[in-house]
């Protein structure tokens, strides 16, 4: 079974600064996918970024980027130029590759990191 | 807006009762997932359907059941409710399943059991 660990329950960053959220995972799979989801106070789950394990290049989406270290089973999220709207819970999630289309593909989530962006 | 809709938004009911949560996936998505978010258990996968068929089961209690209909909407039925079933229930959908297809979440149904 896969496990996802987020060791930072809470973090704080000033507006316009950069912050990095940590995530480690444990799996015996070789092909898999990793995600970061954001949950603002509205409770909506919003996909932030996705990484394929077979790709060495780190994924980026505007101000969000990841540092994926497959050997270390580490998947951190960097938020640059933090904005007040980035205040949220951030969840790291793991998904097995699965096989043909239609196979089981649940997300396994970490416990989350609560990020507060301050003025 | 993810395109996934869930009804109702809030539900308050008493112990022992039965409720039905409804989910409509994004247009064209064939796979539907149900997740439960509670304070003590975090975000947990309950069950997955793909094009009307069950594909995977997670930590879903026997008192809970789900189905996906021919129009691809899904319902999660919770019966003999207990206080511990109070949680936020999310539905998510993806175009296919497997191979890292991104899952898009609905706004959730907040269930309060009193």
PDB file of C-alpha atoms in Angstrom:
ATOM      1  CA  UNK A   1       0.000   0.000   0.000  1.00  0.00           C
ATOM      2  CA  UNK A   2       1.113   3.524  -0.708  1.00  0.00           C
ATOM      3  CA  UNK A   3       1.547   6.148   1.983  1.00  0.00           C
ATOM      4  CA  UNK A   4       1.983   9.902   1.644  1.00  0.00           C
ATOM      5  CA  UNK A   5       3.550  11.981   4.389  1.00  0.00           C
ATOM      6  CA  UNK A   6       3.398  15.730   4.825  1.00  0.00           C
ATOM      7  CA  UNK A   7       5.488  16.575   7.833  1.00  0.00           C
ATOM      8  CA  UNK A   8       4.638  20.275   8.053  1.00  0.00           C
ATOM      9  CA  UNK A   9       1.164  20.741   9.571  1.00  0.00           C
ATOM     10  CA  UNK A  10       1.339  24.528   9.265  1.00  0.00           C
ATOM     11  CA  UNK A  11       3.462  27.085   7.478  1.00  0.00           C
ATOM     12  CA  UNK A  12       3.424  30.819   7.098  1.00  0.00           C
ATOM     13  CA  UNK A  13       4.887  33.044   4.402  1.00  0.00           C
ATOM     14  CA  UNK A  14       4.819  36.729   3.675  1.00  0.00           C
ATOM     15  CA  UNK A  15       3.212  38.047   0.538  1.00  0.00           C
ATOM     16  CA  UNK A  16       5.577  38.053  -2.459  1.00  0.00           C
ATOM     17  CA  UNK A  17       7.953  35.605  -0.787  1.00  0.00           C
ATOM     18  CA  UNK A  18       8.673  31.996  -1.780  1.00  0.00           C
ATOM     19  CA  UNK A  19       7.650  28.966   0.240  1.00  0.00           C
ATOM     20  CA  UNK A  20       8.286  25.245  -0.176  1.00  0.00           C
ATOM     21  CA  UNK A  21       5.923  22.551   1.076  1.00  0.00           C
ATOM     22  CA  UNK A  22       7.335  19.075   1.639  1.00  0.00           C
ATOM     23  CA  UNK A  23       5.899  15.710   0.726  1.00  0.00           C
ATOM     24  CA  UNK A  24       7.373  12.239   0.850  1.00  0.00           C
ATOM     25  CA  UNK A  25       5.756   9.012  -0.227  1.00  0.00           C
ATOM     26  CA  UNK A  26       6.349   5.311  -0.010  1.00  0.00           C
ATOM     27  CA  UNK A  27       5.599   2.923  -2.838  1.00  0.00           C
ATOM     28  CA  UNK A  28       6.968  -0.126  -4.564  1.00  0.00           C
ATOM     29  CA  UNK A  29       5.521   1.010  -7.883  1.00  0.00           C
ATOM     30  CA  UNK A  30       7.772   2.275 -10.639  1.00  0.00           C
ATOM     31  CA  UNK A  31       5.136   4.091 -12.678  1.00  0.00           C
ATOM     32  CA  UNK A  32       2.883   6.502 -10.866  1.00  0.00           C
ATOM     33  CA  UNK A  33       1.668  10.085 -10.705  1.00  0.00           C
ATOM     34  CA  UNK A  34       1.888  12.742  -8.039  1.00  0.00           C
ATOM     35  CA  UNK A  35      -0.378  15.695  -7.492  1.00  0.00           C
ATOM     36  CA  UNK A  36      -0.748  18.756  -5.345  1.00  0.00           C
ATOM     37  CA  UNK A  37      -4.268  19.896  -4.507  1.00  0.00           C
ATOM     38  CA  UNK A  38      -5.231  23.134  -2.809  1.00  0.00           C
ATOM     39  CA  UNK A  39      -8.211  23.451  -0.474  1.00  0.00           C
ATOM     40  CA  UNK A  40      -9.029  27.093   0.354  1.00  0.00           C
ATOM     41  CA  UNK A  41     -11.483  28.060   3.095  1.00  0.00           C
ATOM     42  CA  UNK A  42     -14.333  27.414   0.644  1.00  0.00           C
ATOM     43  CA  UNK A  43     -13.379  23.690   0.997  1.00  0.00           C
ATOM     44  CA  UNK A  44     -13.253  23.200  -2.762  1.00  0.00           C
ATOM     45  CA  UNK A  45     -10.455  20.839  -3.838  1.00  0.00           C
ATOM     46  CA  UNK A  46      -8.472  22.459  -6.635  1.00  0.00           C
ATOM     47  CA  UNK A  47      -5.798  20.707  -8.661  1.00  0.00           C
ATOM     48  CA  UNK A  48      -2.569  22.698  -8.577  1.00  0.00           C
ATOM     49  CA  UNK A  49      -0.009  20.594 -10.397  1.00  0.00           C
ATOM     50  CA  UNK A  50       0.677  17.077 -11.683  1.00  0.00           C
ATOM     51  CA  UNK A  51       3.915  15.111 -12.144  1.00  0.00           C
ATOM     52  CA  UNK A  52       4.497  11.871 -14.015  1.00  0.00           C
ATOM     53  CA  UNK A  53       7.087   9.681 -12.306  1.00  0.00           C
ATOM     54  CA  UNK A  54       8.681   8.651 -15.593  1.00  0.00           C
ATOM     55  CA  UNK A  55       9.458  12.264 -16.465  1.00  0.00           C
ATOM     56  CA  UNK A  56      12.643  13.673 -15.017  1.00  0.00           C
ATOM     57  CA  UNK A  57      11.637  17.236 -15.788  1.00  0.00           C
ATOM     58  CA  UNK A  58       9.911  18.953 -12.900  1.00  0.00           C
ATOM     59  CA  UNK A  59       6.396  20.206 -13.593  1.00  0.00           C
ATOM     60  CA  UNK A  60       5.611  23.924 -13.446  1.00  0.00           C
ATOM     61  CA  UNK A  61       2.357  25.848 -13.556  1.00  0.00           C
ATOM     62  CA  UNK A  62       2.870  29.599 -13.440  1.00  0.00           C
ATOM     63  CA  UNK A  63       4.023  30.426  -9.875  1.00  0.00           C
ATOM     64  CA  UNK A  64       3.860  26.771  -8.802  1.00  0.00           C
ATOM     65  CA  UNK A  65       6.648  24.294  -9.403  1.00  0.00           C
ATOM     66  CA  UNK A  66       7.707  20.979  -7.963  1.00  0.00           C
ATOM     67  CA  UNK A  67      10.991  19.379  -7.020  1.00  0.00           C
ATOM     68  CA  UNK A  68      10.542  15.693  -7.798  1.00  0.00           C
ATOM     69  CA  UNK A  69      13.258  13.389  -6.490  1.00  0.00           C
ATOM     70  CA  UNK A  70      12.226   9.875  -7.469  1.00  0.00           C
ATOM     71  CA  UNK A  71      15.037   8.038  -5.717  1.00  0.00           C
ATOM     72  CA  UNK A  72      14.360   9.886  -2.492  1.00  0.00           C
ATOM     73  CA  UNK A  73      10.584   9.569  -2.987  1.00  0.00           C
ATOM     74  CA  UNK A  74      10.217  13.264  -2.399  1.00  0.00           C
ATOM     75  CA  UNK A  75       7.803  15.658  -4.084  1.00  0.00           C
ATOM     76  CA  UNK A  76       7.920  19.223  -2.784  1.00  0.00           C
ATOM     77  CA  UNK A  77       5.843  22.175  -3.974  1.00  0.00           C
ATOM     78  CA  UNK A  78       7.372  25.617  -4.390  1.00  0.00           C
ATOM     79  CA  UNK A  79       5.123  28.640  -4.498  1.00  0.00           C
ATOM     80  CA  UNK A  80       6.826  31.761  -5.797  1.00  0.00           C
ATOM     81  CA  UNK A  81       5.589  35.325  -5.320  1.00  0.00           C
ATOM     82  CA  UNK A  82       3.048  34.153  -2.738  1.00  0.00           C
ATOM     83  CA  UNK A  83      -0.332  35.852  -2.832  1.00  0.00           C
ATOM     84  CA  UNK A  84      -3.041  36.201  -0.213  1.00  0.00           C
ATOM     85  CA  UNK A  85      -5.214  33.932  -2.347  1.00  0.00           C
ATOM     86  CA  UNK A  86      -2.707  31.124  -1.860  1.00  0.00           C
ATOM     87  CA  UNK A  87      -3.856  30.782   1.742  1.00  0.00           C
ATOM     88  CA  UNK A  88      -5.223  27.233   1.910  1.00  0.00           C
ATOM     89  CA  UNK A  89      -4.620  23.652   2.914  1.00  0.00           C
ATOM     90  CA  UNK A  90      -2.321  21.914   0.471  1.00  0.00           C
ATOM     91  CA  UNK A  91      -2.551  18.178  -0.057  1.00  0.00           C
ATOM     92  CA  UNK A  92      -0.009  15.973  -1.736  1.00  0.00           C
ATOM     93  CA  UNK A  93      -1.506  12.926  -3.451  1.00  0.00           C
ATOM     94  CA  UNK A  94      -0.290   9.722  -5.094  1.00  0.00           C
ATOM     95  CA  UNK A  95      -1.869   7.701  -7.888  1.00  0.00           C
ATOM     96  CA  UNK A  96      -0.696   4.392  -9.306  1.00  0.00           C
ATOM     97  CA  UNK A  97      -0.261   4.241 -13.054  1.00  0.00           C
ATOM     98  CA  UNK A  98      -2.805   1.534 -13.477  1.00  0.00           C
ATOM     99  CA  UNK A  99      -2.872  -0.355 -16.738  1.00  0.00           C
ATOM    100  CA  UNK A 100      -5.384  -0.055 -19.520  1.00  0.00           C
ATOM    101  CA  UNK A 101      -7.973   2.629 -19.372  1.00  0.00           C
ATOM    102  CA  UNK A 102     -10.701   2.025 -16.846  1.00  0.00           C
ATOM    103  CA  UNK A 103      -8.477   0.536 -14.186  1.00  0.00           C
ATOM    104  CA  UNK A 104      -8.597   1.559 -10.580  1.00  0.00           C
ATOM    105  CA  UNK A 105      -6.920   4.903  -9.981  1.00  0.00           C
ATOM    106  CA  UNK A 106      -7.662   6.217  -6.544  1.00  0.00           C
ATOM    107  CA  UNK A 107      -5.791   9.126  -5.017  1.00  0.00           C
ATOM    108  CA  UNK A 108      -3.979   8.554  -1.742  1.00  0.00           C
ATOM    109  CA  UNK A 109      -3.647  11.826   0.139  1.00  0.00           C
ATOM    110  CA  UNK A 110      -1.291  13.139   2.770  1.00  0.00           C
ATOM    111  CA  UNK A 111      -2.592  14.870   5.878  1.00  0.00           C
ATOM    112  CA  UNK A 112      -2.096  18.328   4.421  1.00  0.00           C
ATOM    113  CA  UNK A 113      -0.136  21.490   5.178  1.00  0.00           C
ATOM    114  CA  UNK A 114      -2.014  24.596   6.186  1.00  0.00           C
ATOM    115  CA  UNK A 115      -0.398  27.602   4.496  1.00  0.00           C
ATOM    116  CA  UNK A 116      -1.068  31.123   5.693  1.00  0.00           C
ATOM    117  CA  UNK A 117       0.058  34.031   3.503  1.00  0.00           C
ATOM    118  CA  UNK A 118       0.450  37.251   5.477  1.00  0.00           C
ATOM    119  CA  UNK A 119       0.900  40.889   4.517  1.00  0.00           C
TER     120      UNK A 119
ATOM    121  CA  UNK B   1     -15.802  25.827 -11.183  1.00  0.00           C
ATOM    122  CA  UNK B   2     -14.615  22.274 -11.874  1.00  0.00           C
ATOM    123  CA  UNK B   3     -17.716  21.262 -13.802  1.00  0.00           C
ATOM    124  CA  UNK B   4     -18.567  18.564 -11.258  1.00  0.00           C
ATOM    125  CA  UNK B   5     -21.803  19.187  -9.402  1.00  0.00           C
ATOM    126  CA  UNK B   6     -22.923  17.725  -6.104  1.00  0.00           C
ATOM    127  CA  UNK B   7     -26.235  17.965  -4.320  1.00  0.00           C
ATOM    128  CA  UNK B   8     -27.167  18.782  -1.679  1.00  0.00           C
ATOM    129  CA  UNK B   9     -24.489  21.148  -0.375  1.00  0.00           C
ATOM    130  CA  UNK B  10     -25.457  20.570   3.230  1.00  0.00           C
ATOM    131  CA  UNK B  11     -27.367  17.794   4.902  1.00  0.00           C
ATOM    132  CA  UNK B  12     -28.334  17.508   8.546  1.00  0.00           C
ATOM    133  CA  UNK B  13     -29.919  14.301   9.710  1.00  0.00           C
ATOM    134  CA  UNK B  14     -30.316  12.122  12.763  1.00  0.00           C
ATOM    135  CA  UNK B  15     -28.570   8.933  13.742  1.00  0.00           C
ATOM    136  CA  UNK B  16     -30.074   5.838  12.211  1.00  0.00           C
ATOM    137  CA  UNK B  17     -31.343   7.634   9.136  1.00  0.00           C
ATOM    138  CA  UNK B  18     -30.482   7.086   5.477  1.00  0.00           C
ATOM    139  CA  UNK B  19     -29.359   9.738   2.984  1.00  0.00           C
ATOM    140  CA  UNK B  20     -28.436   9.886  -0.689  1.00  0.00           C
ATOM    141  CA  UNK B  21     -25.739  12.140  -2.080  1.00  0.00           C
ATOM    142  CA  UNK B  22     -25.783  12.910  -5.786  1.00  0.00           C
ATOM    143  CA  UNK B  23     -22.944  13.703  -8.170  1.00  0.00           C
ATOM    144  CA  UNK B  24     -22.907  14.753 -11.806  1.00  0.00           C
ATOM    145  CA  UNK B  25     -19.478  14.404 -13.431  1.00  0.00           C
ATOM    146  CA  UNK B  26     -17.947  16.813 -15.923  1.00  0.00           C
ATOM    147  CA  UNK B  27     -19.342  16.448 -19.395  1.00  0.00           C
ATOM    148  CA  UNK B  28     -17.651  13.521 -21.105  1.00  0.00           C
ATOM    149  CA  UNK B  29     -16.004  12.102 -17.989  1.00  0.00           C
ATOM    150  CA  UNK B  30     -16.583   8.380 -17.577  1.00  0.00           C
ATOM    151  CA  UNK B  31     -15.008   7.792 -14.183  1.00  0.00           C
ATOM    152  CA  UNK B  32     -16.452   8.903 -10.854  1.00  0.00           C
ATOM    153  CA  UNK B  33     -14.787   8.700  -7.459  1.00  0.00           C
ATOM    154  CA  UNK B  34     -16.143   9.273  -3.967  1.00  0.00           C
ATOM    155  CA  UNK B  35     -13.966  10.539  -1.122  1.00  0.00           C
ATOM    156  CA  UNK B  36     -14.690  11.265   2.515  1.00  0.00           C
ATOM    157  CA  UNK B  37     -12.957  14.065   4.411  1.00  0.00           C
ATOM    158  CA  UNK B  38     -13.229  13.965   8.183  1.00  0.00           C
ATOM    159  CA  UNK B  39     -11.198  15.532  10.951  1.00  0.00           C
ATOM    160  CA  UNK B  40      -9.888  12.247  12.335  1.00  0.00           C
ATOM    161  CA  UNK B  41      -9.460  10.244   9.095  1.00  0.00           C
ATOM    162  CA  UNK B  42      -8.404  12.961   6.664  1.00  0.00           C
ATOM    163  CA  UNK B  43      -9.205  12.477   2.967  1.00  0.00           C
ATOM    164  CA  UNK B  44     -10.050   8.881   2.205  1.00  0.00           C
ATOM    165  CA  UNK B  45     -11.051   7.149  -0.981  1.00  0.00           C
ATOM    166  CA  UNK B  46     -14.365   5.325  -0.783  1.00  0.00           C
ATOM    167  CA  UNK B  47     -15.247   3.909  -4.187  1.00  0.00           C
ATOM    168  CA  UNK B  48     -14.707   4.334  -7.925  1.00  0.00           C
ATOM    169  CA  UNK B  49     -16.987   3.728 -10.885  1.00  0.00           C
ATOM    170  CA  UNK B  50     -16.072   3.668 -14.534  1.00  0.00           C
ATOM    171  CA  UNK B  51     -18.758   3.834 -17.190  1.00  0.00           C
ATOM    172  CA  UNK B  52     -21.341   2.302 -14.884  1.00  0.00           C
ATOM    173  CA  UNK B  53     -19.185  -0.418 -13.382  1.00  0.00           C
ATOM    174  CA  UNK B  54     -17.501  -0.524 -10.002  1.00  0.00           C
ATOM    175  CA  UNK B  55     -13.735  -0.427 -10.394  1.00  0.00           C
ATOM    176  CA  UNK B  56     -12.287  -0.091  -6.925  1.00  0.00           C
ATOM    177  CA  UNK B  57     -13.337  -0.001  -3.307  1.00  0.00           C
ATOM    178  CA  UNK B  58     -11.503   1.728  -0.527  1.00  0.00           C
ATOM    179  CA  UNK B  59     -12.431   2.196   3.103  1.00  0.00           C
ATOM    180  CA  UNK B  60     -16.152   2.134   2.443  1.00  0.00           C
ATOM    181  CA  UNK B  61     -18.367   0.839   5.210  1.00  0.00           C
ATOM    182  CA  UNK B  62     -20.915  -1.882   4.504  1.00  0.00           C
ATOM    183  CA  UNK B  63     -23.624   0.614   5.458  1.00  0.00           C
ATOM    184  CA  UNK B  64     -22.560   2.703   2.469  1.00  0.00           C
ATOM    185  CA  UNK B  65     -23.251   1.879  -1.156  1.00  0.00           C
ATOM    186  CA  UNK B  66     -22.954   3.650  -4.466  1.00  0.00           C
ATOM    187  CA  UNK B  67     -23.899   3.306  -8.090  1.00  0.00           C
ATOM    188  CA  UNK B  68     -23.311   5.018 -11.411  1.00  0.00           C
ATOM    189  CA  UNK B  69     -26.246   5.348 -13.741  1.00  0.00           C
ATOM    190  CA  UNK B  70     -26.377   5.137 -17.574  1.00  0.00           C
ATOM    191  CA  UNK B  71     -26.266   8.938 -17.800  1.00  0.00           C
ATOM    192  CA  UNK B  72     -23.035   8.684 -15.726  1.00  0.00           C
ATOM    193  CA  UNK B  73     -24.282  10.511 -12.672  1.00  0.00           C
ATOM    194  CA  UNK B  74     -23.559   8.749  -9.418  1.00  0.00           C
ATOM    195  CA  UNK B  75     -25.223   8.398  -6.055  1.00  0.00           C
ATOM    196  CA  UNK B  76     -23.708   7.526  -2.691  1.00  0.00           C
ATOM    197  CA  UNK B  77     -26.149   6.018  -0.233  1.00  0.00           C
ATOM    198  CA  UNK B  78     -25.369   6.169   3.470  1.00  0.00           C
ATOM    199  CA  UNK B  79     -27.602   4.213   5.830  1.00  0.00           C
ATOM    200  CA  UNK B  80     -27.915   3.589   9.577  1.00  0.00           C
ATOM    201  CA  UNK B  81     -26.026   6.810  10.061  1.00  0.00           C
ATOM    202  CA  UNK B  82     -23.797   7.280  13.067  1.00  0.00           C
ATOM    203  CA  UNK B  83     -22.291  10.419  14.560  1.00  0.00           C
ATOM    204  CA  UNK B  84     -18.926   9.415  13.145  1.00  0.00           C
ATOM    205  CA  UNK B  85     -20.266   9.591   9.608  1.00  0.00           C
ATOM    206  CA  UNK B  86     -20.352  13.379   9.843  1.00  0.00           C
ATOM    207  CA  UNK B  87     -17.915  14.549   7.192  1.00  0.00           C
ATOM    208  CA  UNK B  88     -17.460  16.307   3.897  1.00  0.00           C
ATOM    209  CA  UNK B  89     -18.145  13.938   1.017  1.00  0.00           C
ATOM    210  CA  UNK B  90     -16.503  14.722  -2.290  1.00  0.00           C
ATOM    211  CA  UNK B  91     -17.212  13.393  -5.709  1.00  0.00           C
ATOM    212  CA  UNK B  92     -14.526  13.663  -8.377  1.00  0.00           C
ATOM    213  CA  UNK B  93     -14.487  12.763 -12.039  1.00  0.00           C
ATOM    214  CA  UNK B  94     -11.931  12.104 -14.745  1.00  0.00           C
ATOM    215  CA  UNK B  95     -12.185  11.467 -18.473  1.00  0.00           C
ATOM    216  CA  UNK B  96     -10.902   7.927 -18.141  1.00  0.00           C
ATOM    217  CA  UNK B  97      -9.283   6.001 -15.310  1.00  0.00           C
ATOM    218  CA  UNK B  98      -5.753   4.889 -14.756  1.00  0.00           C
ATOM    219  CA  UNK B  99      -2.732   6.452 -16.427  1.00  0.00           C
ATOM    220  CA  UNK B 100      -2.744   9.506 -14.214  1.00  0.00           C
ATOM    221  CA  UNK B 101      -5.853  11.162 -15.530  1.00  0.00           C
ATOM    222  CA  UNK B 102      -6.508  14.209 -13.411  1.00  0.00           C
ATOM    223  CA  UNK B 103      -9.431  14.084 -11.071  1.00  0.00           C
ATOM    224  CA  UNK B 104     -11.623  17.156 -10.757  1.00  0.00           C
ATOM    225  CA  UNK B 105     -13.537  17.562  -7.550  1.00  0.00           C
ATOM    226  CA  UNK B 106     -17.031  18.805  -6.921  1.00  0.00           C
ATOM    227  CA  UNK B 107     -17.792  21.282  -4.138  1.00  0.00           C
ATOM    228  CA  UNK B 108     -18.678  18.514  -1.693  1.00  0.00           C
ATOM    229  CA  UNK B 109     -21.662  17.650   0.461  1.00  0.00           C
ATOM    230  CA  UNK B 110     -21.305  18.441   4.134  1.00  0.00           C
ATOM    231  CA  UNK B 111     -23.129  15.812   6.156  1.00  0.00           C
ATOM    232  CA  UNK B 112     -23.912  16.429   9.800  1.00  0.00           C
ATOM    233  CA  UNK B 113     -25.365  13.567  11.811  1.00  0.00           C
ATOM    234  CA  UNK B 114     -26.946  14.622  15.121  1.00  0.00           C
TER     235      UNK B 114
END
